[in-house]
Amino acid sequence: MTLHRNLIAGDWVEGTNASDNINPSNTGDVVGQFAQADAAATEQAIDAAVAASHAWARSPIQQRHDILAAASAEIMARKEELGRLLSREEGKTLAEGIGETIRAAQVFDFFAGECLRLSGEKIASTRPGLEVEITREPIGVVGIITPWNFPIAIPAWKIAPALCYGNAVVFKPAGLVPGCAWALVDILKKAGLPDGVLNLVMGSGGTVGEAILSSTKINAVTFTGSVATGAHVAAKCSATMKKYQLEMGGKNPLVVLDDADLATAVDVAVNGAFFSTGQRCTASSRLVVTEGIHDKFVAACIEKLKGLKIDDALAEGTHIGPVVDASQLAQDEEYIKIGQQEGAKLAFGGERLERSTPGFYLQPALFTETTNSMRINREEVFGPVASVIRVKDYDEALAVANDTTFGLSSGICTSSLKYASDFKRNSEAGMVMVNLPTAGVDYHVPFGGRKGSSYGAREQGRYASEFYTTVKTAYILPI
């Protein structure tokens, strides 16, 4: 089996050992072997990025555009191949894997265009005769740490703007899904990216991640992952005065009002809560339903869930693939037990499933008769588990929706313009959806949340410049 190596200073280098990439749909299938970097290799990668950063920061914008555009075209041309790789290593259905790969190509295409739209301001000074220019410049070397649930899209929406705005990168992907990360880096290298501008170091968070966080040579860190790890990233970056950006999680509410179209509400809820195996920080894990539609909504959701096929991610007709690994499956099952112990009714699912291949299959779980104070409604499960919370009316629904330490995404299903408008204004979330799943954001608009979900500048779109650049104000006295 081919060993996929780390990329440091333009060279593919072996690690101290290798790790098998296991298919969660079939644990007997090894997707590939990937080198594991140690702290010393990570330091070499950081040094390579530092050495390359000055020239890349001053590289012609056409060069940057051409490289990112070439990467976009290559990703799009290989979308079936890369989508299949993604589904094998993460467990998304093939349709979702291809869709995510297309999203990565679109992100690179967008930022290829942004390379040609870099701009600043020239304004009048309060002092006669002076000229003032305000420009954005790269911050230097960016450490990028990505999660396992979006193996190509999240690396894309971090790496593409970092390179677009002239930064060098040290990239650590999640250990569970190195395949897409390696393929993406290989594509960028072949697209003509200069040596050292992008460095790939695969390995554990305790080794590679800590080396990135502790380094005084890295200027900024962008991280997507758990709340606990995000807090650690913040503390380490603050200690070394790094700029940092955190995307951590959600306990996203979907409000369903009595006047909602029932079929739409059910489709929105099931898609948002359970597709991608519920392994999305934007998943609709709290279904806040007014009492007039509650019983019809629950019954229709259960019927919808009964018709879903849970199977191998690559099997034809699969709606929901496996949980990503044994550890995540154990966490999901533990929360299902907690919900039952707290008095919630397990109205559907929650059972381990056997399929033709050994994998981490879990029937989607729907709880009813829950309260917002239960742990299953306070803590992020990150699996195919959702809870229904019965409320009296819109005012109570809004209060319950906002009663969370998270604030990433929220949604409402209603035919009322009044309630839709009020919810958009008063929902305490960074992203609000009306008659749509809470999961799913276009690639050219800002992504991020409030409260415990996010910290720092937004990701994606033109708002990405706020993190990946620093502002310079220059005064000129013409002589």
CSV table of C-alpha atoms in Angstrom, one decimal, residues 14-230:
chain,number,residue,atom,x,y,z
A,14,GLU,CA,8.1,10.3,5.7
A,15,GLY,CA,7.0,10.5,9.3
A,16,THR,CA,8.0,8.7,12.5
A,17,ASN,CA,5.3,6.1,11.8
A,18,ALA,CA,2.2,5.6,9.7
A,19,SER,CA,-1.5,5.4,10.4
A,20,ASP,CA,-4.2,3.4,8.5
A,21,ASN,CA,-7.2,5.3,7.2
A,22,ILE,CA,-10.2,3.1,7.9
A,23,ASN,CA,-13.5,3.1,6.0
A,24,PRO,CA,-16.4,3.5,8.6
A,25,SER,CA,-18.7,1.7,6.2
A,26,ASN,CA,-16.4,-1.3,6.1
A,27,THR,CA,-13.8,-1.5,8.8
A,28,GLY,CA,-12.0,-4.1,6.8
A,29,ASP,CA,-11.3,-1.6,4.1
A,30,VAL,CA,-8.1,0.5,4.5
A,31,VAL,CA,-8.4,3.6,2.5
A,32,GLY,CA,-4.6,4.3,2.7
A,33,GLN,CA,-1.6,4.7,4.9
A,34,PHE,CA,-0.6,8.2,6.0
A,35,ALA,CA,2.7,9.4,7.5
A,36,GLN,CA,2.5,10.8,11.0
A,37,ALA,CA,4.7,13.9,11.7
A,38,ASP,CA,6.4,14.5,15.1
A,39,ALA,CA,7.1,17.8,16.8
A,40,ALA,CA,10.5,18.2,15.0
A,41,ALA,CA,8.9,17.7,11.5
A,42,THR,CA,6.2,20.3,12.5
A,43,GLU,CA,8.9,22.8,13.4
A,44,GLN,CA,10.6,22.1,10.0
A,45,ALA,CA,7.2,22.8,8.3
A,46,ILE,CA,6.9,26.1,10.3
A,47,ASP,CA,10.4,27.2,9.3
A,48,ALA,CA,9.6,26.4,5.7
A,49,ALA,CA,6.5,28.5,5.8
A,50,VAL,CA,8.4,31.4,7.4
A,51,ALA,CA,11.1,31.2,4.8
A,52,ALA,CA,8.5,31.2,2.0
A,53,SER,CA,6.2,33.8,3.4
A,54,HIS,CA,8.0,37.0,2.4
A,55,ALA,CA,8.1,36.2,-1.3
A,56,TRP,CA,4.6,34.9,-1.4
A,57,ALA,CA,3.2,37.9,0.3
A,58,ARG,CA,4.7,40.0,-2.5
A,59,SER,CA,3.8,37.6,-5.3
A,60,PRO,CA,1.9,38.9,-8.3
A,61,ILE,CA,-1.9,38.7,-7.9
A,62,GLN,CA,-2.1,37.0,-11.3
A,63,GLN,CA,0.2,34.2,-10.1
A,64,ARG,CA,-2.0,33.6,-7.0
A,65,HIS,CA,-5.2,33.7,-9.2
A,66,ASP,CA,-3.8,31.2,-11.7
A,67,ILE,CA,-2.8,28.7,-9.0
A,68,LEU,CA,-6.1,28.8,-7.2
A,69,ALA,CA,-8.1,28.7,-10.4
A,70,ALA,CA,-6.0,25.7,-11.6
A,71,ALA,CA,-6.7,24.0,-8.3
A,72,SER,CA,-10.4,24.7,-8.6
A,73,ALA,CA,-10.5,23.2,-12.1
A,74,GLU,CA,-8.6,20.1,-11.0
A,75,ILE,CA,-10.9,19.5,-8.0
A,76,MET,CA,-14.0,19.9,-10.2
A,77,ALA,CA,-12.6,17.6,-12.9
A,78,ARG,CA,-12.0,14.9,-10.3
A,79,LYS,CA,-15.2,15.4,-8.3
A,80,GLU,CA,-16.4,11.8,-8.6
A,81,GLU,CA,-13.0,10.4,-7.6
A,82,LEU,CA,-12.5,12.8,-4.7
A,83,GLY,CA,-16.1,12.5,-3.6
A,84,ARG,CA,-15.8,8.7,-3.5
A,85,LEU,CA,-12.6,9.1,-1.4
A,86,LEU,CA,-14.4,11.4,0.9
A,87,SER,CA,-17.3,9.0,1.4
A,88,ARG,CA,-14.9,6.1,2.0
A,89,GLU,CA,-13.0,7.8,4.7
A,90,GLU,CA,-15.7,9.9,6.5
A,91,GLY,CA,-18.9,8.0,5.8
A,92,LYS,CA,-21.0,10.6,4.0
A,93,THR,CA,-23.2,9.3,1.2
A,94,LEU,CA,-21.6,9.4,-2.2
A,95,ALA,CA,-24.0,12.2,-3.3
A,96,GLU,CA,-22.9,14.2,-0.2
A,97,GLY,CA,-19.2,13.5,-0.8
A,98,ILE,CA,-19.4,14.7,-4.4
A,99,GLY,CA,-21.4,17.7,-3.4
A,100,GLU,CA,-18.8,18.7,-0.8
A,101,THR,CA,-16.1,18.3,-3.3
A,102,ILE,CA,-17.9,20.6,-5.7
A,103,ARG,CA,-18.2,23.1,-2.8
A,104,ALA,CA,-14.4,23.0,-2.4
A,105,ALA,CA,-13.9,23.7,-6.1
A,106,GLN,CA,-16.3,26.6,-5.8
A,107,VAL,CA,-14.4,28.0,-2.8
A,108,PHE,CA,-11.1,28.0,-4.7
A,109,ASP,CA,-12.7,29.5,-7.7
A,110,PHE,CA,-14.2,32.3,-5.6
A,111,PHE,CA,-10.9,33.2,-4.0
A,112,ALA,CA,-9.1,33.0,-7.3
A,113,GLY,CA,-11.3,35.9,-8.2
A,114,GLU,CA,-10.7,37.7,-4.9
A,115,CYS,CA,-6.9,37.7,-5.7
A,116,LEU,CA,-7.8,40.1,-8.5
A,117,ARG,CA,-10.1,42.2,-6.3
A,118,LEU,CA,-7.7,43.1,-3.5
A,119,SER,CA,-8.3,46.8,-2.7
A,120,GLY,CA,-7.7,49.5,-0.1
A,121,GLU,CA,-8.8,53.0,0.5
A,122,LYS,CA,-7.4,56.5,-0.1
A,123,ILE,CA,-9.0,59.1,2.0
A,124,ALA,CA,-8.4,62.8,2.9
A,125,SER,CA,-6.4,63.6,6.0
A,126,THR,CA,-7.6,66.2,8.5
A,127,ARG,CA,-4.2,67.8,8.0
A,128,PRO,CA,-3.8,69.8,4.8
A,129,GLY,CA,-1.4,68.4,2.2
A,130,LEU,CA,-1.3,64.9,3.6
A,131,GLU,CA,-2.6,61.8,1.8
A,132,VAL,CA,-3.8,58.7,3.7
A,133,GLU,CA,-3.9,55.1,2.3
A,134,ILE,CA,-5.5,52.2,4.1
A,135,THR,CA,-4.4,48.7,2.8
A,136,ARG,CA,-4.7,45.1,3.8
A,137,GLU,CA,-1.6,43.0,4.1
A,138,PRO,CA,-1.1,39.3,4.8
A,139,ILE,CA,-0.6,38.4,8.5
A,140,GLY,CA,2.3,36.0,7.7
A,141,VAL,CA,2.2,32.3,8.6
A,142,VAL,CA,-1.2,30.7,9.4
A,143,GLY,CA,-1.7,27.5,11.2
A,144,ILE,CA,-4.8,25.6,10.0
A,145,ILE,CA,-6.4,22.9,12.1
A,146,THR,CA,-9.4,21.2,10.6
A,147,PRO,CA,-12.0,18.7,11.8
A,148,TRP,CA,-13.1,15.3,10.4
A,149,ASN,CA,-16.7,16.0,9.4
A,150,PHE,CA,-16.0,18.1,6.3
A,151,PRO,CA,-12.7,16.6,5.0
A,152,ILE,CA,-12.3,18.8,1.9
A,153,ALA,CA,-14.7,21.7,2.2
A,154,ILE,CA,-13.4,23.1,5.5
A,155,PRO,CA,-9.7,22.8,4.5
A,156,ALA,CA,-10.7,24.6,1.3
A,157,TRP,CA,-12.4,27.5,2.9
A,158,LYS,CA,-9.4,28.0,5.2
A,159,ILE,CA,-6.5,27.3,2.8
A,160,ALA,CA,-8.0,29.2,-0.2
A,161,PRO,CA,-8.3,32.6,1.5
A,162,ALA,CA,-5.0,32.2,3.4
A,163,LEU,CA,-3.2,31.8,0.1
A,164,CYS,CA,-5.3,34.4,-1.7
A,165,TYR,CA,-4.3,37.1,0.7
A,166,GLY,CA,-0.6,36.2,0.6
A,167,ASN,CA,-0.1,34.0,3.6
A,168,ALA,CA,2.0,30.9,4.0
A,169,VAL,CA,0.3,27.9,5.6
A,170,VAL,CA,1.1,25.0,8.0
A,171,PHE,CA,-1.9,22.6,7.7
A,172,LYS,CA,-2.9,19.9,10.1
A,173,PRO,CA,-6.0,17.9,9.1
A,174,ALA,CA,-7.9,15.6,11.4
A,175,GLY,CA,-6.4,12.3,11.9
A,176,LEU,CA,-9.5,10.4,10.9
A,177,VAL,CA,-9.7,11.9,7.4
A,178,PRO,CA,-6.2,12.5,6.0
A,179,GLY,CA,-7.0,11.3,2.5
A,180,CYS,CA,-8.9,14.3,1.2
A,181,ALA,CA,-6.4,16.7,2.9
A,182,TRP,CA,-3.5,14.9,1.2
A,183,ALA,CA,-5.2,15.0,-2.2
A,184,LEU,CA,-6.0,18.7,-1.9
A,185,VAL,CA,-2.4,19.6,-1.0
A,186,ASP,CA,-1.1,17.5,-3.8
A,187,ILE,CA,-3.4,19.3,-6.2
A,188,LEU,CA,-2.2,22.7,-5.0
A,189,LYS,CA,1.5,21.6,-5.3
A,190,LYS,CA,0.9,20.5,-8.9
A,191,ALA,CA,-0.9,23.7,-9.6
A,192,GLY,CA,2.4,25.6,-9.2
A,193,LEU,CA,2.4,26.7,-5.6
A,194,PRO,CA,5.9,27.7,-4.6
A,195,ASP,CA,7.8,25.4,-2.2
A,196,GLY,CA,7.1,26.1,1.5
A,197,VAL,CA,4.0,28.2,0.9
A,198,LEU,CA,1.8,25.3,1.9
A,199,ASN,CA,3.0,22.6,4.3
A,200,LEU,CA,1.1,19.5,5.3
A,201,VAL,CA,1.8,17.9,8.6
A,202,MET,CA,-0.4,14.9,9.5
A,203,GLY,CA,-0.5,13.6,13.0
A,204,SER,CA,-2.1,13.9,16.5
A,205,GLY,CA,-3.4,17.1,18.0
A,206,GLY,CA,-1.2,16.4,21.1
A,207,THR,CA,1.9,16.5,19.0
A,208,VAL,CA,1.4,18.4,15.7
A,209,GLY,CA,-1.4,20.6,17.0
A,210,GLU,CA,0.5,21.6,20.1
A,211,ALA,CA,3.7,22.4,18.1
A,212,ILE,CA,1.6,24.8,15.9
A,213,LEU,CA,-0.1,26.4,18.9
A,214,SER,CA,3.1,26.8,20.9
A,215,SER,CA,5.2,28.2,18.0
A,216,THR,CA,6.2,31.9,18.2
A,217,LYS,CA,6.8,31.9,14.5
A,218,ILE,CA,3.1,31.3,13.5
A,219,ASN,CA,1.2,34.6,13.4
A,220,ALA,CA,-2.4,33.2,13.4
A,221,VAL,CA,-4.4,30.0,13.9
A,222,THR,CA,-7.7,29.1,12.4
A,223,PHE,CA,-9.4,26.1,14.1
A,224,THR,CA,-12.7,24.2,13.7
A,225,GLY,CA,-13.5,21.5,16.2
A,226,SER,CA,-14.9,20.9,19.7
A,227,VAL,CA,-15.6,23.5,22.3
A,228,ALA,CA,-13.1,22.0,24.7
A,229,THR,CA,-10.3,22.0,22.2
A,230,GLY,CA,-11.3,25.5,21.0
